[in-house]
Amino acid sequence: MFGAFRATNALSGGLLWKTPWRLSRFQKARQRQRLRAVDSVVATIDQALAKKGETLKALDVWKETMPTEAEMLPKDKYTIFDRKEKRYRKGIHSRSLPFEYFGFAMDRNNANPAISPLCRTTEMDESFTTIEPAGLLNN
């Protein structure tokens, strides 16, 4: 088409909405940081329970089955399983998962993430509130 209404590069297959097939080094660094944060949470909960002399079956199963960030292969760090893909793996940057998948629920009133599925809030008095793990780590 010619003239005022000709097709632009973005409309005819440009890079406007396409995601690159490879993660940048900054995206990989953020992903490794997220994985280390998960390892840190698991270690903190394990240390706190060990200090009390308690254990959780779910936490023990997690530690047995899930590798730490340092033990993971790059394939597992930066891709997820997808049965529709040709080689059954999809890059983590191309996924469109709901916010609730990551353990958060959106508070519709003020649009702040609430940590409701994974944690429960305990109010001891007006000035002190604690957040404790719930759901996944219950015996």
JSON list of N, CA and C in Angstrom, two decimals, residues 12-61:
[
{"chain": "A", "resi": 12, "resn": "SER", "atom": "N", "xyz": [3.48, -4.81, 10.14]},
{"chain": "A", "resi": 12, "resn": "SER", "atom": "CA", "xyz": [3.74, -5.93, 9.23]},
{"chain": "A", "resi": 12, "resn": "SER", "atom": "C", "xyz": [4.82, -6.86, 9.77]},
{"chain": "A", "resi": 13, "resn": "GLY", "atom": "N", "xyz": [4.82, -7.08, 11.07]},
{"chain": "A", "resi": 13, "resn": "GLY", "atom": "CA", "xyz": [5.72, -8.07, 11.64]},
{"chain": "A", "resi": 13, "resn": "GLY", "atom": "C", "xyz": [6.97, -7.50, 12.26]},
{"chain": "A", "resi": 14, "resn": "GLY", "atom": "N", "xyz": [6.94, -6.26, 12.69]},
{"chain": "A", "resi": 14, "resn": "GLY", "atom": "CA", "xyz": [8.10, -5.67, 13.35]},
{"chain": "A", "resi": 14, "resn": "GLY", "atom": "C", "xyz": [8.27, -6.20, 14.76]},
{"chain": "A", "resi": 15, "resn": "LEU", "atom": "N", "xyz": [9.17, -5.63, 15.51]},
{"chain": "A", "resi": 15, "resn": "LEU", "atom": "CA", "xyz": [9.48, -6.12, 16.85]},
{"chain": "A", "resi": 15, "resn": "LEU", "atom": "C", "xyz": [8.65, -5.45, 17.93]},
{"chain": "A", "resi": 16, "resn": "LEU", "atom": "N", "xyz": [7.51, -4.90, 17.58]},
{"chain": "A", "resi": 16, "resn": "LEU", "atom": "CA", "xyz": [6.71, -4.17, 18.55]},
{"chain": "A", "resi": 16, "resn": "LEU", "atom": "C", "xyz": [6.27, -5.05, 19.72]},
{"chain": "A", "resi": 17, "resn": "TRP", "atom": "N", "xyz": [5.68, -6.22, 19.44]},
{"chain": "A", "resi": 17, "resn": "TRP", "atom": "CA", "xyz": [5.17, -7.08, 20.51]},
{"chain": "A", "resi": 17, "resn": "TRP", "atom": "C", "xyz": [5.93, -8.40, 20.60]},
{"chain": "A", "resi": 18, "resn": "LYS", "atom": "N", "xyz": [6.99, -8.52, 19.87]},
{"chain": "A", "resi": 18, "resn": "LYS", "atom": "CA", "xyz": [7.72, -9.78, 19.91]},
{"chain": "A", "resi": 18, "resn": "LYS", "atom": "C", "xyz": [8.73, -9.78, 21.05]},
{"chain": "A", "resi": 19, "resn": "THR", "atom": "N", "xyz": [8.94, -10.94, 21.62]},
{"chain": "A", "resi": 19, "resn": "THR", "atom": "CA", "xyz": [9.93, -11.06, 22.68]},
{"chain": "A", "resi": 19, "resn": "THR", "atom": "C", "xyz": [11.16, -11.76, 22.11]},
{"chain": "A", "resi": 20, "resn": "PRO", "atom": "N", "xyz": [12.34, -11.32, 22.47]},
{"chain": "A", "resi": 20, "resn": "PRO", "atom": "CA", "xyz": [13.53, -11.99, 21.95]},
{"chain": "A", "resi": 20, "resn": "PRO", "atom": "C", "xyz": [13.63, -13.42, 22.47]},
{"chain": "A", "resi": 21, "resn": "TRP", "atom": "N", "xyz": [14.24, -14.29, 21.70]},
{"chain": "A", "resi": 21, "resn": "TRP", "atom": "CA", "xyz": [14.30, -15.70, 22.08]},
{"chain": "A", "resi": 21, "resn": "TRP", "atom": "C", "xyz": [15.37, -15.96, 23.12]},
{"chain": "A", "resi": 22, "resn": "ARG", "atom": "N", "xyz": [16.16, -14.95, 23.45]},
{"chain": "A", "resi": 22, "resn": "ARG", "atom": "CA", "xyz": [17.24, -15.13, 24.40]},
{"chain": "A", "resi": 22, "resn": "ARG", "atom": "C", "xyz": [17.10, -14.07, 25.50]},
{"chain": "A", "resi": 23, "resn": "LEU", "atom": "N", "xyz": [17.36, -14.45, 26.73]},
{"chain": "A", "resi": 23, "resn": "LEU", "atom": "CA", "xyz": [17.32, -13.49, 27.84]},
{"chain": "A", "resi": 23, "resn": "LEU", "atom": "C", "xyz": [18.59, -12.64, 27.84]},
{"chain": "A", "resi": 24, "resn": "SER", "atom": "N", "xyz": [18.44, -11.38, 28.22]},
{"chain": "A", "resi": 24, "resn": "SER", "atom": "CA", "xyz": [19.61, -10.54, 28.38]},
{"chain": "A", "resi": 24, "resn": "SER", "atom": "C", "xyz": [20.34, -10.91, 29.67]},
{"chain": "A", "resi": 25, "resn": "ARG", "atom": "N", "xyz": [21.56, -10.44, 29.82]},
{"chain": "A", "resi": 25, "resn": "ARG", "atom": "CA", "xyz": [22.31, -10.77, 31.04]},
{"chain": "A", "resi": 25, "resn": "ARG", "atom": "C", "xyz": [21.67, -10.15, 32.26]},
{"chain": "A", "resi": 26, "resn": "PHE", "atom": "N", "xyz": [20.96, -9.02, 32.09]},
{"chain": "A", "resi": 26, "resn": "PHE", "atom": "CA", "xyz": [20.30, -8.37, 33.22]},
{"chain": "A", "resi": 26, "resn": "PHE", "atom": "C", "xyz": [19.06, -9.16, 33.64]},
{"chain": "A", "resi": 27, "resn": "GLN", "atom": "N", "xyz": [18.32, -9.70, 32.66]},
{"chain": "A", "resi": 27, "resn": "GLN", "atom": "CA", "xyz": [17.17, -10.53, 32.98]},
{"chain": "A", "resi": 27, "resn": "GLN", "atom": "C", "xyz": [17.61, -11.81, 33.69]},
{"chain": "A", "resi": 28, "resn": "LYS", "atom": "N", "xyz": [18.71, -12.38, 33.23]},
{"chain": "A", "resi": 28, "resn": "LYS", "atom": "CA", "xyz": [19.24, -13.58, 33.88]},
{"chain": "A", "resi": 28, "resn": "LYS", "atom": "C", "xyz": [19.69, -13.29, 35.31]},
{"chain": "A", "resi": 29, "resn": "ALA", "atom": "N", "xyz": [20.32, -12.13, 35.51]},
{"chain": "A", "resi": 29, "resn": "ALA", "atom": "CA", "xyz": [20.76, -11.76, 36.86]},
{"chain": "A", "resi": 29, "resn": "ALA", "atom": "C", "xyz": [19.58, -11.58, 37.79]},
{"chain": "A", "resi": 30, "resn": "ARG", "atom": "N", "xyz": [18.50, -10.95, 37.30]},
{"chain": "A", "resi": 30, "resn": "ARG", "atom": "CA", "xyz": [17.30, -10.79, 38.13]},
{"chain": "A", "resi": 30, "resn": "ARG", "atom": "C", "xyz": [16.67, -12.14, 38.45]},
{"chain": "A", "resi": 31, "resn": "GLN", "atom": "N", "xyz": [16.66, -13.05, 37.49]},
{"chain": "A", "resi": 31, "resn": "GLN", "atom": "CA", "xyz": [16.10, -14.38, 37.73]},
{"chain": "A", "resi": 31, "resn": "GLN", "atom": "C", "xyz": [16.92, -15.13, 38.77]},
{"chain": "A", "resi": 32, "resn": "ARG", "atom": "N", "xyz": [18.25, -15.06, 38.67]},
{"chain": "A", "resi": 32, "resn": "ARG", "atom": "CA", "xyz": [19.10, -15.71, 39.67]},
{"chain": "A", "resi": 32, "resn": "ARG", "atom": "C", "xyz": [18.88, -15.09, 41.05]},
{"chain": "A", "resi": 33, "resn": "GLN", "atom": "N", "xyz": [18.67, -13.78, 41.09]},
{"chain": "A", "resi": 33, "resn": "GLN", "atom": "CA", "xyz": [18.41, -13.10, 42.36]},
{"chain": "A", "resi": 33, "resn": "GLN", "atom": "C", "xyz": [17.09, -13.58, 42.97]},
{"chain": "A", "resi": 34, "resn": "ARG", "atom": "N", "xyz": [16.05, -13.76, 42.12]},
{"chain": "A", "resi": 34, "resn": "ARG", "atom": "CA", "xyz": [14.77, -14.28, 42.62]},
{"chain": "A", "resi": 34, "resn": "ARG", "atom": "C", "xyz": [14.93, -15.70, 43.16]},
{"chain": "A", "resi": 35, "resn": "LEU", "atom": "N", "xyz": [15.69, -16.54, 42.45]},
{"chain": "A", "resi": 35, "resn": "LEU", "atom": "CA", "xyz": [15.90, -17.91, 42.91]},
{"chain": "A", "resi": 35, "resn": "LEU", "atom": "C", "xyz": [16.67, -17.95, 44.23]},
{"chain": "A", "resi": 36, "resn": "ARG", "atom": "N", "xyz": [17.67, -17.09, 44.37]},
{"chain": "A", "resi": 36, "resn": "ARG", "atom": "CA", "xyz": [18.42, -17.02, 45.63]},
{"chain": "A", "resi": 36, "resn": "ARG", "atom": "C", "xyz": [17.54, -16.52, 46.76]},
{"chain": "A", "resi": 37, "resn": "ALA", "atom": "N", "xyz": [16.59, -15.62, 46.44]},
{"chain": "A", "resi": 37, "resn": "ALA", "atom": "CA", "xyz": [15.66, -15.13, 47.47]},
{"chain": "A", "resi": 37, "resn": "ALA", "atom": "C", "xyz": [14.78, -16.27, 47.98]},
{"chain": "A", "resi": 38, "resn": "VAL", "atom": "N", "xyz": [14.34, -17.15, 47.08]},
{"chain": "A", "resi": 38, "resn": "VAL", "atom": "CA", "xyz": [13.55, -18.31, 47.50]},
{"chain": "A", "resi": 38, "resn": "VAL", "atom": "C", "xyz": [14.39, -19.22, 48.39]},
{"chain": "A", "resi": 39, "resn": "ASP", "atom": "N", "xyz": [15.64, -19.46, 47.99]},
{"chain": "A", "resi": 39, "resn": "ASP", "atom": "CA", "xyz": [16.53, -20.28, 48.82]},
{"chain": "A", "resi": 39, "resn": "ASP", "atom": "C", "xyz": [16.74, -19.66, 50.19]},
{"chain": "A", "resi": 40, "resn": "SER", "atom": "N", "xyz": [16.82, -18.34, 50.23]},
{"chain": "A", "resi": 40, "resn": "SER", "atom": "CA", "xyz": [17.01, -17.64, 51.50]},
{"chain": "A", "resi": 40, "resn": "SER", "atom": "C", "xyz": [15.80, -17.80, 52.41]},
{"chain": "A", "resi": 41, "resn": "VAL", "atom": "N", "xyz": [14.60, -17.72, 51.83]},
{"chain": "A", "resi": 41, "resn": "VAL", "atom": "CA", "xyz": [13.38, -17.88, 52.63]},
{"chain": "A", "resi": 41, "resn": "VAL", "atom": "C", "xyz": [13.30, -19.29, 53.20]},
{"chain": "A", "resi": 42, "resn": "VAL", "atom": "N", "xyz": [13.59, -20.28, 52.37]},
{"chain": "A", "resi": 42, "resn": "VAL", "atom": "CA", "xyz": [13.55, -21.68, 52.84]},
{"chain": "A", "resi": 42, "resn": "VAL", "atom": "C", "xyz": [14.58, -21.89, 53.94]},
{"chain": "A", "resi": 43, "resn": "ALA", "atom": "N", "xyz": [15.78, -21.35, 53.78]},
{"chain": "A", "resi": 43, "resn": "ALA", "atom": "CA", "xyz": [16.81, -21.50, 54.81]},
{"chain": "A", "resi": 43, "resn": "ALA", "atom": "C", "xyz": [16.43, -20.79, 56.10]},
{"chain": "A", "resi": 44, "resn": "THR", "atom": "N", "xyz": [15.82, -19.61, 55.98]},
{"chain": "A", "resi": 44, "resn": "THR", "atom": "CA", "xyz": [15.40, -18.86, 57.17]},
{"chain": "A", "resi": 44, "resn": "THR", "atom": "C", "xyz": [14.32, -19.61, 57.94]},
{"chain": "A", "resi": 45, "resn": "ILE", "atom": "N", "xyz": [13.35, -20.15, 57.23]},
{"chain": "A", "resi": 45, "resn": "ILE", "atom": "CA", "xyz": [12.28, -20.91, 57.89]},
{"chain": "A", "resi": 45, "resn": "ILE", "atom": "C", "xyz": [12.86, -22.17, 58.54]},
{"chain": "A", "resi": 46, "resn": "ASP", "atom": "N", "xyz": [13.78, -22.83, 57.85]},
{"chain": "A", "resi": 46, "resn": "ASP", "atom": "CA", "xyz": [14.40, -24.03, 58.40]},
{"chain": "A", "resi": 46, "resn": "ASP", "atom": "C", "xyz": [15.20, -23.72, 59.66]},
{"chain": "A", "resi": 47, "resn": "GLN", "atom": "N", "xyz": [15.95, -22.62, 59.65]},
{"chain": "A", "resi": 47, "resn": "GLN", "atom": "CA", "xyz": [16.73, -22.23, 60.83]},
{"chain": "A", "resi": 47, "resn": "GLN", "atom": "C", "xyz": [15.82, -21.86, 62.00]},
{"chain": "A", "resi": 48, "resn": "ALA", "atom": "N", "xyz": [14.73, -21.14, 61.70]},
{"chain": "A", "resi": 48, "resn": "ALA", "atom": "CA", "xyz": [13.81, -20.74, 62.76]},
{"chain": "A", "resi": 48, "resn": "ALA", "atom": "C", "xyz": [13.14, -21.96, 63.39]},
{"chain": "A", "resi": 49, "resn": "LEU", "atom": "N", "xyz": [12.76, -22.93, 62.57]},
{"chain": "A", "resi": 49, "resn": "LEU", "atom": "CA", "xyz": [12.15, -24.14, 63.10]},
{"chain": "A", "resi": 49, "resn": "LEU", "atom": "C", "xyz": [13.18, -24.98, 63.87]},
{"chain": "A", "resi": 50, "resn": "ALA", "atom": "N", "xyz": [14.41, -25.02, 63.38]},
{"chain": "A", "resi": 50, "resn": "ALA", "atom": "CA", "xyz": [15.45, -25.77, 64.08]},
{"chain": "A", "resi": 50, "resn": "ALA", "atom": "C", "xyz": [15.75, -25.16, 65.44]},
{"chain": "A", "resi": 51, "resn": "LYS", "atom": "N", "xyz": [15.67, -23.84, 65.52]},
{"chain": "A", "resi": 51, "resn": "LYS", "atom": "CA", "xyz": [15.91, -23.17, 66.79]},
{"chain": "A", "resi": 51, "resn": "LYS", "atom": "C", "xyz": [14.84, -23.54, 67.81]},
{"chain": "A", "resi": 52, "resn": "LYS", "atom": "N", "xyz": [13.60, -23.75, 67.31]},
{"chain": "A", "resi": 52, "resn": "LYS", "atom": "CA", "xyz": [12.51, -24.16, 68.19]},
{"chain": "A", "resi": 52, "resn": "LYS", "atom": "C", "xyz": [12.49, -25.67, 68.40]},
{"chain": "A", "resi": 53, "resn": "GLY", "atom": "N", "xyz": [13.27, -26.40, 67.63]},
{"chain": "A", "resi": 53, "resn": "GLY", "atom": "CA", "xyz": [13.27, -27.85, 67.73]},
{"chain": "A", "resi": 53, "resn": "GLY", "atom": "C", "xyz": [12.12, -28.49, 66.98]},
{"chain": "A", "resi": 54, "resn": "GLU", "atom": "N", "xyz": [11.61, -27.82, 65.96]},
{"chain": "A", "resi": 54, "resn": "GLU", "atom": "CA", "xyz": [10.47, -28.33, 65.19]},
{"chain": "A", "resi": 54, "resn": "GLU", "atom": "C", "xyz": [10.89, -28.56, 63.74]},
{"chain": "A", "resi": 55, "resn": "THR", "atom": "N", "xyz": [10.09, -29.35, 63.04]},
{"chain": "A", "resi": 55, "resn": "THR", "atom": "CA", "xyz": [10.29, -29.57, 61.61]},
{"chain": "A", "resi": 55, "resn": "THR", "atom": "C", "xyz": [8.94, -29.55, 60.92]},
{"chain": "A", "resi": 56, "resn": "LEU", "atom": "N", "xyz": [8.97, -29.31, 59.62]},
{"chain": "A", "resi": 56, "resn": "LEU", "atom": "CA", "xyz": [7.77, -29.38, 58.80]},
{"chain": "A", "resi": 56, "resn": "LEU", "atom": "C", "xyz": [8.01, -30.40, 57.69]},
{"chain": "A", "resi": 57, "resn": "LYS", "atom": "N", "xyz": [7.03, -31.26, 57.49]},
{"chain": "A", "resi": 57, "resn": "LYS", "atom": "CA", "xyz": [7.16, -32.27, 56.46]},
{"chain": "A", "resi": 57, "resn": "LYS", "atom": "C", "xyz": [7.27, -31.62, 55.08]},
{"chain": "A", "resi": 58, "resn": "ALA", "atom": "N", "xyz": [6.47, -30.59, 54.83]},
{"chain": "A", "resi": 58, "resn": "ALA", "atom": "CA", "xyz": [6.49, -29.93, 53.53]},
{"chain": "A", "resi": 58, "resn": "ALA", "atom": "C", "xyz": [7.84, -29.27, 53.26]},
{"chain": "A", "resi": 59, "resn": "LEU", "atom": "N", "xyz": [8.43, -28.71, 54.30]},
{"chain": "A", "resi": 59, "resn": "LEU", "atom": "CA", "xyz": [9.74, -28.07, 54.14]},
{"chain": "A", "resi": 59, "resn": "LEU", "atom": "C", "xyz": [10.83, -29.12, 53.88]},
{"chain": "A", "resi": 60, "resn": "ASP", "atom": "N", "xyz": [10.74, -30.25, 54.56]},
{"chain": "A", "resi": 60, "resn": "ASP", "atom": "CA", "xyz": [11.71, -31.32, 54.33]},
{"chain": "A", "resi": 60, "resn": "ASP", "atom": "C", "xyz": [11.59, -31.87, 52.91]},
{"chain": "A", "resi": 61, "resn": "VAL", "atom": "N", "xyz": [10.36, -32.04, 52.43]},
{"chain": "A", "resi": 61, "resn": "VAL", "atom": "CA", "xyz": [10.14, -32.51, 51.07]},
{"chain": "A", "resi": 61, "resn": "VAL", "atom": "C", "xyz": [10.69, -31.50, 50.07]}
]
